[in-house]
Tab-separated table of C-alpha atoms and ligand atoms in Angstrom:
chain	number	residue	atom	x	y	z
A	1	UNK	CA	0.148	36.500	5.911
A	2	UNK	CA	-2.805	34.322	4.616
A	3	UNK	CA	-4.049	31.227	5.329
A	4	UNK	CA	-4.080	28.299	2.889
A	5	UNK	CA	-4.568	24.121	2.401
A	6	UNK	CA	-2.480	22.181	1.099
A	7	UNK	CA	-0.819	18.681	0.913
A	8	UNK	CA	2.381	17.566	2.042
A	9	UNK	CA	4.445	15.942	-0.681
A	10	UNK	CA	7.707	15.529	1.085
A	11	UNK	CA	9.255	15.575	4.467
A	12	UNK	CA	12.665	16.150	5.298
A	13	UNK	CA	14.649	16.908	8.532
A	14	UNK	CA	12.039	18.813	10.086
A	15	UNK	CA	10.912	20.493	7.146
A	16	UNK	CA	7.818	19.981	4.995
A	17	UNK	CA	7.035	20.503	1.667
A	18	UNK	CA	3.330	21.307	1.355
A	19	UNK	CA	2.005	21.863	-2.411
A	20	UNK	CA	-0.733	24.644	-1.588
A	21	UNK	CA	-4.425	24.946	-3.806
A	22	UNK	CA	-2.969	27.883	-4.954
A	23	UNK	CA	-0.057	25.747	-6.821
A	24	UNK	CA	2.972	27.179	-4.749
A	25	UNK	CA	5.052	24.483	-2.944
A	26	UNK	CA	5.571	26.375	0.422
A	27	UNK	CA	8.079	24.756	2.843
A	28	UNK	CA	7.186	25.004	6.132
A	29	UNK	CA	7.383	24.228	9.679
A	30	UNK	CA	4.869	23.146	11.848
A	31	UNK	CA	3.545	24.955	14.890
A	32	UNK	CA	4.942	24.072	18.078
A	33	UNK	CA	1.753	22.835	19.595
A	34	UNK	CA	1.352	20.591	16.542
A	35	UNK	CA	5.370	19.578	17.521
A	36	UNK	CA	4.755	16.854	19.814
A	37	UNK	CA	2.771	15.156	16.564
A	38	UNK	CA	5.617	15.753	14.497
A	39	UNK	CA	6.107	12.352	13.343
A	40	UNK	CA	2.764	11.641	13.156
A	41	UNK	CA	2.520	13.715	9.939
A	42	UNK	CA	3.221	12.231	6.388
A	43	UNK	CA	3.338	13.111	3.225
A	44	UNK	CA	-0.009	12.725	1.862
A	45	UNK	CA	-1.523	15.016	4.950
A	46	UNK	CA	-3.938	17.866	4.248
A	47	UNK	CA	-3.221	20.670	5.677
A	48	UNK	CA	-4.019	24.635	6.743
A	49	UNK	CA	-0.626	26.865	6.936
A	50	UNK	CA	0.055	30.514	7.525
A	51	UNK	CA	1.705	31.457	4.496
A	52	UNK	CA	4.311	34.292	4.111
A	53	UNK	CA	5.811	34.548	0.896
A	54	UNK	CA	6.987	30.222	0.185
A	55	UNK	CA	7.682	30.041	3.526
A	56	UNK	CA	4.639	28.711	5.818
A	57	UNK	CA	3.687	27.511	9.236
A	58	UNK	CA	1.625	24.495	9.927
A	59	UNK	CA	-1.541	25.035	11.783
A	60	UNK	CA	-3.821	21.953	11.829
A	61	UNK	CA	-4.007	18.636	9.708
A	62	UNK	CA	-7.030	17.828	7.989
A	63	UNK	CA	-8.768	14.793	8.929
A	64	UNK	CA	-7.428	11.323	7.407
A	65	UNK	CA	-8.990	8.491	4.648
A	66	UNK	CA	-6.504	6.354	5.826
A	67	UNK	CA	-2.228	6.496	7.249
A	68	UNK	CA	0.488	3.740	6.432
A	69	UNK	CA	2.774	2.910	8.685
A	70	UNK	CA	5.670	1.828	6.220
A	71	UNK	CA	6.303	3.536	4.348
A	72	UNK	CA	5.181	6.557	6.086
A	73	UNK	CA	2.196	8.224	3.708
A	74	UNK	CA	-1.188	9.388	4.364
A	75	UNK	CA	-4.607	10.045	2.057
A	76	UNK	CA	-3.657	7.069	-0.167
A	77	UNK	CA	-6.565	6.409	-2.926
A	78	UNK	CA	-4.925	2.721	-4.713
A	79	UNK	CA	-2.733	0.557	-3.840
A	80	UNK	CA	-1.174	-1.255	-6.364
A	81	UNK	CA	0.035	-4.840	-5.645
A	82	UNK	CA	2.150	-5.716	-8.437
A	83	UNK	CA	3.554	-9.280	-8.627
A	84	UNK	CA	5.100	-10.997	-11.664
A	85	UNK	CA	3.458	-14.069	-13.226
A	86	UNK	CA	6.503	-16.247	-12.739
A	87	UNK	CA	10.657	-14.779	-12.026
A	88	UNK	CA	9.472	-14.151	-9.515
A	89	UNK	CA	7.425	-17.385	-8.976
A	90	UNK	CA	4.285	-15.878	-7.679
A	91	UNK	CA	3.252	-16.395	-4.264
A	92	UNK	CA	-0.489	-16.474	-3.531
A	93	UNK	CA	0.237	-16.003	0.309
A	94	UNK	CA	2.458	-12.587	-0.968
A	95	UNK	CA	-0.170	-11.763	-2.665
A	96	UNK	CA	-2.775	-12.155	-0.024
A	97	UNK	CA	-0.541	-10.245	2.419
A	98	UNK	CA	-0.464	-7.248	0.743
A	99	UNK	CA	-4.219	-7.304	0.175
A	100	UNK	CA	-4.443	-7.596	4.184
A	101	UNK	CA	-1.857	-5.271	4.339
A	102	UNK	CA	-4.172	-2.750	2.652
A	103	UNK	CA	-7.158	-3.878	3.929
A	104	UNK	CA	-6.430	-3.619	7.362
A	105	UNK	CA	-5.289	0.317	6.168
A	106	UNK	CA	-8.664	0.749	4.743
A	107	UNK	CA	-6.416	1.372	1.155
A	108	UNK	CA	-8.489	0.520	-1.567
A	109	UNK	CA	-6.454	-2.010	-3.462
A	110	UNK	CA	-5.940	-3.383	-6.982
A	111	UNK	CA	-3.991	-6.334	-8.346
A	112	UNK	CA	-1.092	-5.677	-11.199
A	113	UNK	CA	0.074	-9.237	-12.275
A	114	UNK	CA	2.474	-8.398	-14.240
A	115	UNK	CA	5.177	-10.767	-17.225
A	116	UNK	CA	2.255	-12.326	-18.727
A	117	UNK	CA	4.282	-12.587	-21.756
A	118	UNK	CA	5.501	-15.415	-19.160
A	119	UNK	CA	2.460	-16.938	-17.549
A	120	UNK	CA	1.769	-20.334	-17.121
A	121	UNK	CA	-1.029	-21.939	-18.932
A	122	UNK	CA	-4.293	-21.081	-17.047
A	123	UNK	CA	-2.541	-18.934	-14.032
A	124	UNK	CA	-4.190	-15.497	-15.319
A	125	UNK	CA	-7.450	-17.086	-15.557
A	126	UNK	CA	-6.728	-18.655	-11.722
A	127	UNK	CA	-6.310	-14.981	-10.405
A	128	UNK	CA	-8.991	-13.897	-12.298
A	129	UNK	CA	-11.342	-16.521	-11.095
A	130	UNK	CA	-10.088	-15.845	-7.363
A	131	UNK	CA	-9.464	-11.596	-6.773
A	132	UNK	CA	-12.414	-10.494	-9.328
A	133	UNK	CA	-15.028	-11.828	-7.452
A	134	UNK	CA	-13.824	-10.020	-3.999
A	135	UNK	CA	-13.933	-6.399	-5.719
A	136	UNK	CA	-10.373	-5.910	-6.707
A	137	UNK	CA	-9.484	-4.830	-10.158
A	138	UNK	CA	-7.744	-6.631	-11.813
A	139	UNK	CA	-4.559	-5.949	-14.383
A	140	UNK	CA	-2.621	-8.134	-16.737
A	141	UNK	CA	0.094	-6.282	-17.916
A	142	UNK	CA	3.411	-6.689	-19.713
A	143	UNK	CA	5.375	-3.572	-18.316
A	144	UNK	CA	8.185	-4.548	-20.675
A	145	UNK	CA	6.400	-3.457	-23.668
A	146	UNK	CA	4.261	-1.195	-22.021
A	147	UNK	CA	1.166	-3.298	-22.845
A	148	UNK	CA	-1.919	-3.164	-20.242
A	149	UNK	CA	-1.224	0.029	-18.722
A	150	UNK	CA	-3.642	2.758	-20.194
A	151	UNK	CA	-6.908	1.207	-18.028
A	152	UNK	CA	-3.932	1.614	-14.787
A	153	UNK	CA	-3.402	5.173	-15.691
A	154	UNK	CA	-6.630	6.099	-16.131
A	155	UNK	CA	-7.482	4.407	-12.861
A	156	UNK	CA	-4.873	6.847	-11.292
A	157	UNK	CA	-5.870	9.946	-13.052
A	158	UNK	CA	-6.512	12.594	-10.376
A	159	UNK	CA	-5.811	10.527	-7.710
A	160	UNK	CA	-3.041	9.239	-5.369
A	161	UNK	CA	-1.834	5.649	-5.698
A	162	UNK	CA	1.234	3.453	-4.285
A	163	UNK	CA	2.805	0.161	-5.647
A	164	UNK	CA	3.557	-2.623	-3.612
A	165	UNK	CA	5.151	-5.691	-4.194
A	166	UNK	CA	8.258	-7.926	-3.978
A	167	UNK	CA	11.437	-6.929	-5.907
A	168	UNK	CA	11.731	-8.146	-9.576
A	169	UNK	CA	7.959	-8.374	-10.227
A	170	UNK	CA	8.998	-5.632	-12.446
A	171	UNK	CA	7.970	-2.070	-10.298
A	172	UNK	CA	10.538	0.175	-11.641
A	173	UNK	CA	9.978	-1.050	-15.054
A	174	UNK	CA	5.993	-0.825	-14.887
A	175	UNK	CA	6.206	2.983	-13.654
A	176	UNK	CA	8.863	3.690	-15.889
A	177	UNK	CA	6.392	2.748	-18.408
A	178	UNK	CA	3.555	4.641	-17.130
A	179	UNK	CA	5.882	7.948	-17.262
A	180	UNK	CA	9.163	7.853	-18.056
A	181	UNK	CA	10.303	10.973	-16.252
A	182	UNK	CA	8.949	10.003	-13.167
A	183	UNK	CA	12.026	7.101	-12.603
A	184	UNK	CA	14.621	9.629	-13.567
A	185	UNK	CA	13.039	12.351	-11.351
A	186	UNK	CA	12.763	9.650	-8.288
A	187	UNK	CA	16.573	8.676	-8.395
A	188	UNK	CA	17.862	12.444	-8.571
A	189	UNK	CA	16.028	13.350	-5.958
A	190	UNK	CA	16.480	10.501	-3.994
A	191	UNK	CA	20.277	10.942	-4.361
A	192	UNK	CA	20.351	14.895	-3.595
A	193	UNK	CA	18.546	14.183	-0.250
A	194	UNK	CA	21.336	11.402	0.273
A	195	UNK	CA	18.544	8.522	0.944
A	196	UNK	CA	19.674	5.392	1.384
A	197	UNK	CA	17.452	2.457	0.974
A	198	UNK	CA	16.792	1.617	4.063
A	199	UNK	CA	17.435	4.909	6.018
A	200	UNK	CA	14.191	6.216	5.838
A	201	UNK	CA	10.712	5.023	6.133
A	202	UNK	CA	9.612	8.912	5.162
A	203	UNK	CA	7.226	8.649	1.457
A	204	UNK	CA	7.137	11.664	-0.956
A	205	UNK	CA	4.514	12.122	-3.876
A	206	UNK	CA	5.452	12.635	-7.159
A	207	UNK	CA	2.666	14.527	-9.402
A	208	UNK	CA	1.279	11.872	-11.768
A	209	UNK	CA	-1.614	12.343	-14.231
A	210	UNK	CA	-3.516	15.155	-12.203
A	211	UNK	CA	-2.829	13.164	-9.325
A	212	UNK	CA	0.384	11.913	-7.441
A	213	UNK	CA	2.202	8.577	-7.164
A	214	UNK	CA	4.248	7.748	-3.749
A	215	UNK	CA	7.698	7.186	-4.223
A	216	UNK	CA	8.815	4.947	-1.365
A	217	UNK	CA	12.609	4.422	-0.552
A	218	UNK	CA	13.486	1.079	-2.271
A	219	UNK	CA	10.729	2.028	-4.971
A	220	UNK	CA	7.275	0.552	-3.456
A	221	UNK	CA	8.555	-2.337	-1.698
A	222	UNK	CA	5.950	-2.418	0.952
A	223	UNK	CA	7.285	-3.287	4.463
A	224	UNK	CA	5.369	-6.925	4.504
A	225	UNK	CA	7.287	-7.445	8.147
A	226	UNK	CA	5.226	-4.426	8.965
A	227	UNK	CA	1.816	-6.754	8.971
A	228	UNK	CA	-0.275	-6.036	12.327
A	229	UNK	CA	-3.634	-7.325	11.458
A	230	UNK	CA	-5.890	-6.865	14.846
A	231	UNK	CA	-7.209	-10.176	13.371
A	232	UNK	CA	-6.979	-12.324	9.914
A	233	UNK	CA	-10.761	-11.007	9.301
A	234	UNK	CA	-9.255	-7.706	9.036
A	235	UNK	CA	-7.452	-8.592	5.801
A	236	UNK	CA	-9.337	-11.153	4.425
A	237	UNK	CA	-12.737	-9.597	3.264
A	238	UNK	CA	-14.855	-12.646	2.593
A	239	UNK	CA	-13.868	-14.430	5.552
A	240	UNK	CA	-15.482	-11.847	7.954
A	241	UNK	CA	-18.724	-12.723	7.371
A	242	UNK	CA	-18.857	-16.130	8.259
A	243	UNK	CA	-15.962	-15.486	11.049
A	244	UNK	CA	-18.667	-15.021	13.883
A	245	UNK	CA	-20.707	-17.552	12.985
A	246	UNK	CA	-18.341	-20.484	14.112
A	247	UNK	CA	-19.605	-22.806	17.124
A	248	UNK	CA	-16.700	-21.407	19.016
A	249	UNK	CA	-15.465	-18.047	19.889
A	250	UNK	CA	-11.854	-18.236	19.304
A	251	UNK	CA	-12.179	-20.179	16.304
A	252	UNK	CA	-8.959	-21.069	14.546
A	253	UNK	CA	-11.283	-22.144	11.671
A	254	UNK	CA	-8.869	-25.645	11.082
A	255	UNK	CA	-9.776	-28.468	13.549
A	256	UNK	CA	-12.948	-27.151	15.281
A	257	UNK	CA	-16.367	-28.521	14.726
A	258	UNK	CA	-19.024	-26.343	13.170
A	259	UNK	CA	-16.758	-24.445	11.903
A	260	UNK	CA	-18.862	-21.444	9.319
A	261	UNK	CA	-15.458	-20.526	7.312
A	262	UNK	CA	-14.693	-23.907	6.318
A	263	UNK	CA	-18.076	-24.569	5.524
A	264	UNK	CA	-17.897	-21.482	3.183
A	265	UNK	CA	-14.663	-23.354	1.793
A	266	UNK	CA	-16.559	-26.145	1.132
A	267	UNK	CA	-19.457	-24.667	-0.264
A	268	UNK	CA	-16.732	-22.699	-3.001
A	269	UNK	CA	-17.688	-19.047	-1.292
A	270	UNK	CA	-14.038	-19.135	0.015
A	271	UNK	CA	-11.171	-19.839	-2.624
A	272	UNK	CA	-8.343	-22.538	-1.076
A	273	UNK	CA	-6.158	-20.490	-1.630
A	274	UNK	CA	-7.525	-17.695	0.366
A	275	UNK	CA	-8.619	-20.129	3.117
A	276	UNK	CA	-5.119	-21.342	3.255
A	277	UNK	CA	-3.212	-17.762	2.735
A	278	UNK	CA	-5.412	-16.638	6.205
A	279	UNK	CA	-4.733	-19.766	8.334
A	280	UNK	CA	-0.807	-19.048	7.520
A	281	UNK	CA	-1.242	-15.420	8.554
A	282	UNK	CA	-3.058	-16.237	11.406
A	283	UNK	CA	-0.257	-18.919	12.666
A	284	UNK	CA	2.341	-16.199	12.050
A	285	UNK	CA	0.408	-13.484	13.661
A	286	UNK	CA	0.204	-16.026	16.780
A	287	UNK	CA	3.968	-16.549	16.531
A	288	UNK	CA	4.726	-12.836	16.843
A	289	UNK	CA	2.510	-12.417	19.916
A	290	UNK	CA	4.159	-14.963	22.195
A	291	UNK	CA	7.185	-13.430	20.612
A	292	UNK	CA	6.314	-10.238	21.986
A	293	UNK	CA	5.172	-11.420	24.882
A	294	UNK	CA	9.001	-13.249	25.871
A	295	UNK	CA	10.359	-9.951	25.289
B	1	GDP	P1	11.175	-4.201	-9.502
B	1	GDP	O1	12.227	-4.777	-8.600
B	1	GDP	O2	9.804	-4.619	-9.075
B	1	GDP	O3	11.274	-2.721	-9.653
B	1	GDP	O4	11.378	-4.897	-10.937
B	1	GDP	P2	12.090	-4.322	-12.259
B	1	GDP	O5	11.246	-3.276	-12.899
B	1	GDP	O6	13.496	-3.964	-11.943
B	1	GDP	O7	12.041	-5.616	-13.196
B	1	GDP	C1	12.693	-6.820	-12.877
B	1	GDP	C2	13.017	-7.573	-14.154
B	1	GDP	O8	11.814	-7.978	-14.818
B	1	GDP	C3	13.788	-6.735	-15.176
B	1	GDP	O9	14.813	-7.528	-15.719
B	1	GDP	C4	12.736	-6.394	-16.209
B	1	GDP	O10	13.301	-6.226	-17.504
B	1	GDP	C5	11.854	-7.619	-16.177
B	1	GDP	N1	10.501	-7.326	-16.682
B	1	GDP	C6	9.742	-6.248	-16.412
B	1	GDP	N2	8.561	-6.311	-17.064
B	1	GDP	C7	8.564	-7.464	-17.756
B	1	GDP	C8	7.599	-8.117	-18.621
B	1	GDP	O11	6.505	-7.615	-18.905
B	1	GDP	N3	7.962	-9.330	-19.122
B	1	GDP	C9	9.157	-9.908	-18.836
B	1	GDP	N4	9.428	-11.107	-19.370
B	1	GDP	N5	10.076	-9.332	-18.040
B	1	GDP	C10	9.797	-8.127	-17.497
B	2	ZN	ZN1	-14.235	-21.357	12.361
């Protein structure tokens, strides 16, 4: 017996699939005082295992960077929002929920905009003008022809990333791209483990330029329903400054007087679009909590 660390890259009915330092892919079982956590582990988890031969017991888990909730995957360095620059029409509010999404996750995020072989005149300059100033890279790519996505791969190298995004922005075809065995790999496996689409929330990684890219059932569609901000600050990373320095506590930052976030709006340090994206969020979040509350 020895002990080692290693990472789990798959879970499945009770089992887990931990690649070790050493390079071995041990399945293993976790230790029944770790049981009661059981679901609380993810693929993406560091972790220490008694080894005996491939077959290994899981001790502890290693302290997290960050865990998402849907799908299920921990230790994630990019997330990838990929949207299409029109079929789909893009969605600035889709766009900004994903951010939030990963922002709330503390998931460093990047935007993948994706058909600009397609792009109206001036939209990639718009984005641009809007997401670079905020800190998050930003791609123009045409997955089709594989154009735009060495400066994505090399971005990944060595590291673990997830795309997001709604279906048809062009996903399958953009990772495709980025390594054509990965796609082929991701359905057979998907179909020997008998995964539907929406059966499982449960992630696995799939090793990717010295790193790993999480394959998510229904390919990186990122559960958007799954939004649970503990506030529209939380997502929005520009807004949270001036946030606390509204006249009122409580702030809905639309009607009030004195209001410090749309003074920022007015003063261009907050994009409209932005501004607008977070007062939808926030009306939605508000729906869902008297919704909750009725129940
Ligand atoms: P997913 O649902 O996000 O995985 O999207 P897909 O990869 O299935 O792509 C949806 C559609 O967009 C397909 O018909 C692709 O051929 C098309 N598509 C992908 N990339 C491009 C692109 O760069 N330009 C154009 N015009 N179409 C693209
Ligand atoms: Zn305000």
């Amino acid at each position: 017996m020895s002990e080692i660390t290693g990472r789990i890259i798959k879970t499945y009915n009770g089992y887990y699939y931990v690649l070790g330092r050493d390079g071995v892919t041990y399945t293993a079982k976790v230790r029944g005082r770790l049981k009661k956590a059981r679901f609380l582990l993810a693929a993406g988890d560091w972790v220490t295992l008694e080894t005996r031969g491939e077959e290994g017991m899981i001790e502890t888990i290693l302290p997290r960077r960050n865990l998402l909730q849907r799908p299920l995957v921990a230790n994630l360095d990019w997330l990838f929002a990929v949207f299409a620059a029109k079929d789909p029409a893009p969605s600035f509010l889709l766009i900004d929920k994903l951010l939030a999404l990963a922002e709330a996750y503390d998931i460093p995020a990047a935007l993948v905009i994706n058909k600009c072989d397609l792009a109206a005149e001036g939209f990639l300059e718009q984005i641009r003008a809007i997401y670079e100033p905020l800190g998050y890279p930003v791609y123009f790519v045409e997955a089709r022809k594989g154009k735009g996505l060495d400066p994505i791969r090399a971005k990944m190298t060595g590291l673990t990333s997830a795309f997001g995004g709604p279906s048809g922005a062009g996903k399958s075809t953009l990772l495709n791209h980025l390594d054509p065995s990965l796609t082929l790999e991701t359905g057979a496996v998907s179909e020997k483990i008998g995964r539907g689409r929406h059966t499982t929330r449960f992630a696995q990684l799939l090793p990717f330029a010295g790193g790993f890219i999480v394959d998510t059932p229904g390919f990186g569609n990122i559960d958007l329903r799954e939004l649970e901000l503990p506030s529209v600050e939380a997502g929005f990373r520009e807004l949270a400054p001036y946030a606390g320095q509204c006249r009122f506590t409580g702030c809905t930052h639309t009607h009030e007087p004195d209001c410090a976030v749309k003074a920022a709006l007015q003063e261009g340090k907050i994009a409209q679009s932005r501004y607008d994206s977070s007062i939808m969020i926030r009306q939605e979040l508000a729906e869902q909590k008297k919704r909750g509350k009725k129940r």
